[in-house]
Each structure stands twice: as structure tokens, then as C-alpha cells.
XYZ file of C-alpha atoms in Angstrom:
175
model
C 0.500 0.700 -0.276
C 1.316 3.800 -1.154
C 0.355 6.172 0.677
C -2.263 8.005 -0.679
C -3.011 4.954 -0.037
C -2.841 4.538 3.315
C -4.643 8.292 3.351
C -7.166 6.746 1.629
C -7.753 3.645 4.108
C -7.361 5.207 7.012
C -10.406 5.934 9.374
C -11.173 6.438 13.070
C -12.894 3.032 13.405
C -16.316 2.661 15.458
C -16.234 -1.438 15.863
C -13.624 -3.398 16.674
C -13.093 -7.401 16.186
C -12.708 -8.109 20.409
C -12.002 -11.295 18.888
C -8.327 -10.632 16.734
C -5.353 -10.207 18.542
C -2.898 -7.590 17.313
C -0.265 -9.465 16.256
C 3.246 -8.564 18.172
C 5.207 -8.865 14.875
C 2.762 -6.722 14.053
C 2.766 -3.962 17.182
C 6.447 -4.379 16.608
C 6.521 -2.826 13.621
C 3.747 -0.269 14.041
C 6.934 1.159 16.737
C 9.652 0.569 15.875
C 7.889 3.443 13.018
C 6.669 4.978 15.408
C 11.204 5.789 16.863
C 11.605 7.301 13.821
C 8.733 9.885 14.110
C 10.607 13.509 13.147
C 10.630 15.399 16.949
C 12.141 19.386 17.561
C 15.535 18.955 17.859
C 15.667 15.031 18.093
C 14.295 15.603 21.241
C 10.957 13.353 21.121
C 9.241 14.794 23.902
C 7.008 11.636 24.694
C 6.356 9.017 26.031
C 4.199 5.568 23.983
C 2.560 3.426 26.567
C 1.561 0.184 24.991
C -1.685 -1.411 27.681
C -3.158 -5.026 26.036
C -5.206 -7.982 28.408
C -7.092 -6.083 31.682
C -5.197 -2.825 31.985
C -6.425 -2.376 27.822
C -10.080 -2.196 29.291
C -9.340 -0.206 31.950
C -7.771 2.817 29.622
C -11.117 2.236 27.054
C -13.016 2.450 30.129
C -11.169 5.867 31.844
C -11.358 7.108 27.890
C -16.400 6.782 28.056
C -17.001 8.878 30.261
C -20.186 11.063 29.884
C -20.928 8.197 27.091
C -17.948 8.280 24.989
C -15.988 6.453 22.712
C -17.968 3.087 23.945
C -16.111 1.491 20.671
C -12.860 1.459 21.933
C -14.800 -1.736 25.181
C -13.344 -4.535 22.501
C -10.397 -2.781 21.240
C -7.024 -5.573 22.126
C -5.220 -2.443 22.429
C -4.616 1.286 23.401
C -1.605 2.635 23.112
C -1.071 5.840 25.209
C 0.882 8.829 24.056
C 2.460 10.829 27.481
C 4.054 14.073 27.465
C 7.302 14.071 28.231
C 9.869 17.235 29.309
C 12.033 19.219 26.563
C 15.629 18.720 25.446
C 16.982 21.777 26.127
C 17.688 22.685 22.728
C 14.092 22.119 21.608
C 12.539 23.509 25.344
C 15.278 27.014 24.492
C 13.794 26.786 21.340
C 9.906 26.394 22.672
C 10.185 29.280 24.919
C 11.543 32.546 21.532
C 9.616 31.196 19.662
C 6.378 30.252 21.763
C 6.048 27.764 19.569
C 4.775 24.821 21.814
C 6.782 21.645 19.723
C 6.057 18.707 22.187
C 2.204 18.608 20.616
C 3.483 19.436 16.867
C 5.185 16.000 17.998
C 3.541 13.560 19.988
C 0.712 14.432 16.413
C 3.658 13.580 13.924
C 4.347 10.477 16.272
C 0.003 9.775 16.165
C 0.117 9.754 12.417
C 3.185 7.665 11.731
C 1.601 4.605 14.215
C -1.849 4.866 12.378
C -1.262 5.045 9.040
C 1.598 2.389 9.834
C -0.831 0.391 11.318
C -3.193 1.560 7.842
C -0.329 -0.211 6.402
C -1.196 -4.177 8.496
C -3.958 -3.468 7.502
C -5.107 -2.606 11.844
C -7.733 0.327 12.299
C -7.002 2.652 15.098
C -8.919 5.823 16.171
C -7.515 9.001 17.876
C -8.466 9.988 21.186
C -7.961 12.619 23.224
C -11.444 12.877 26.029
C -9.640 10.529 28.611
C -9.103 11.076 32.402
C -5.319 12.140 32.622
C -5.991 11.452 36.134
C -7.049 8.049 35.491
C -4.477 6.451 32.725
C -2.105 8.063 34.520
C -2.458 6.346 37.622
C -2.906 3.145 35.595
C -0.307 3.527 33.123
C 2.299 4.646 36.505
C 3.264 7.775 34.494
C 4.395 11.386 36.469
C 3.257 13.953 32.572
C -0.228 14.305 30.890
C -1.401 12.123 28.696
C -1.935 13.652 26.030
C -3.243 11.085 23.421
C -4.763 7.955 23.254
C -4.609 4.986 19.950
C -7.278 2.173 20.217
C -5.705 0.310 17.313
C -6.422 -3.933 16.560
C -8.624 -4.931 13.541
C -11.602 -3.600 12.814
C -14.769 -5.321 12.757
C -16.777 -7.180 9.543
C -19.309 -4.221 9.776
C -17.336 -1.142 10.472
C -16.685 -0.505 6.405
C -15.288 2.120 4.956
C -16.662 5.279 5.504
C -16.607 8.818 2.492
C -13.957 10.485 3.671
C -16.133 14.470 3.723
C -13.044 16.975 3.578
C -13.539 20.001 3.358
C -12.044 22.409 -0.342
C -8.480 22.633 -1.433
C -10.181 26.029 -2.085
C -11.074 26.835 1.880
C -8.289 25.746 3.100
C -5.062 25.815 0.753
C -4.539 29.090 -0.216
C -0.753 30.597 -2.821
C 0.859 34.310 -2.694
């Protein structure tokens, strides 16, 4: 699958197959790709916590307050991305330029993860709705959780949906 096909086929899974586990080889390939992701000053200001089995179920539950994200119950893997401190050069640049490079870097590693998962015929859903305190407890983390990615195989009924996006004219300008 080339990158254009990955972009066309990747979508937020809303129905994971609870009977199909993610193979260790595929999870390793995703993590190997994640460490290649670019970051400010190569600092990689994040930590990835791979949650499986009962921990994945508990993390999924921590994403479900107020009726949200019920579909995560069946995701066999929950990847927790937490923030880590900057390396010194990135910290100086962030302060000098008033730019949050950690958030940018976390977005980039997240993109690498979901794209590689798609290449491997796995499905993902990037979650920003979660109980930070509870997930920190479950994963023994000191730093803030920034994203959680539900990962697994989609159910047969989770078909590729038509992408609804703004037109190029709405998001692109040339000067």
C-alpha cells in the first residue's frame, strides 16, 4: 500500500473485532516506525505505553465518560501517548519562539503510528477524550497524557466511509 492508499483507507474505527488480537510482529513494526518519527531537535518528548489485556480494558473505560467512545471496549490494544520534558535545545527554541513543539511532535508520532497500522491492515481511532488522572494511575505515568490510540482489527461491519473534507480552496492559499 502506498501513502496515497494509506491516506484513502485510514479512518477512525468505530467497531473493533474483540475476537482478533493484534500480532506482536505488527505491534513491533508500528513501534519501530514510531521511533523514526521526526521531532524538534530529535528530542522525542513523549512516552508510548502499550496497554493490552485487562490494562487495555481499564484504559478504554477511562475514555468513556459521559457516554463517549463506547466502541473502545473491544479494542485489544490502547496506546497511551504521554508528554515528556523537552531536550534543552528544544526547550530554548520553544520558549524563544513561543511554540509548543511537544504537541507538534506528539501529533507527528501519532500520525506515523496510525499510518503504519493502516499499512498493516489494522484499524485505529485517535482519542482526545479521556480521564488523564485515571490513565496516569493505570500506566504509572508522571507526565500528562496527550492522546490515546485505540488499535485493533475492525469488525466486518465497519466499512470504509466516504471522507467528508473541506475543499482545497477552503484550506489552501498560494501567495
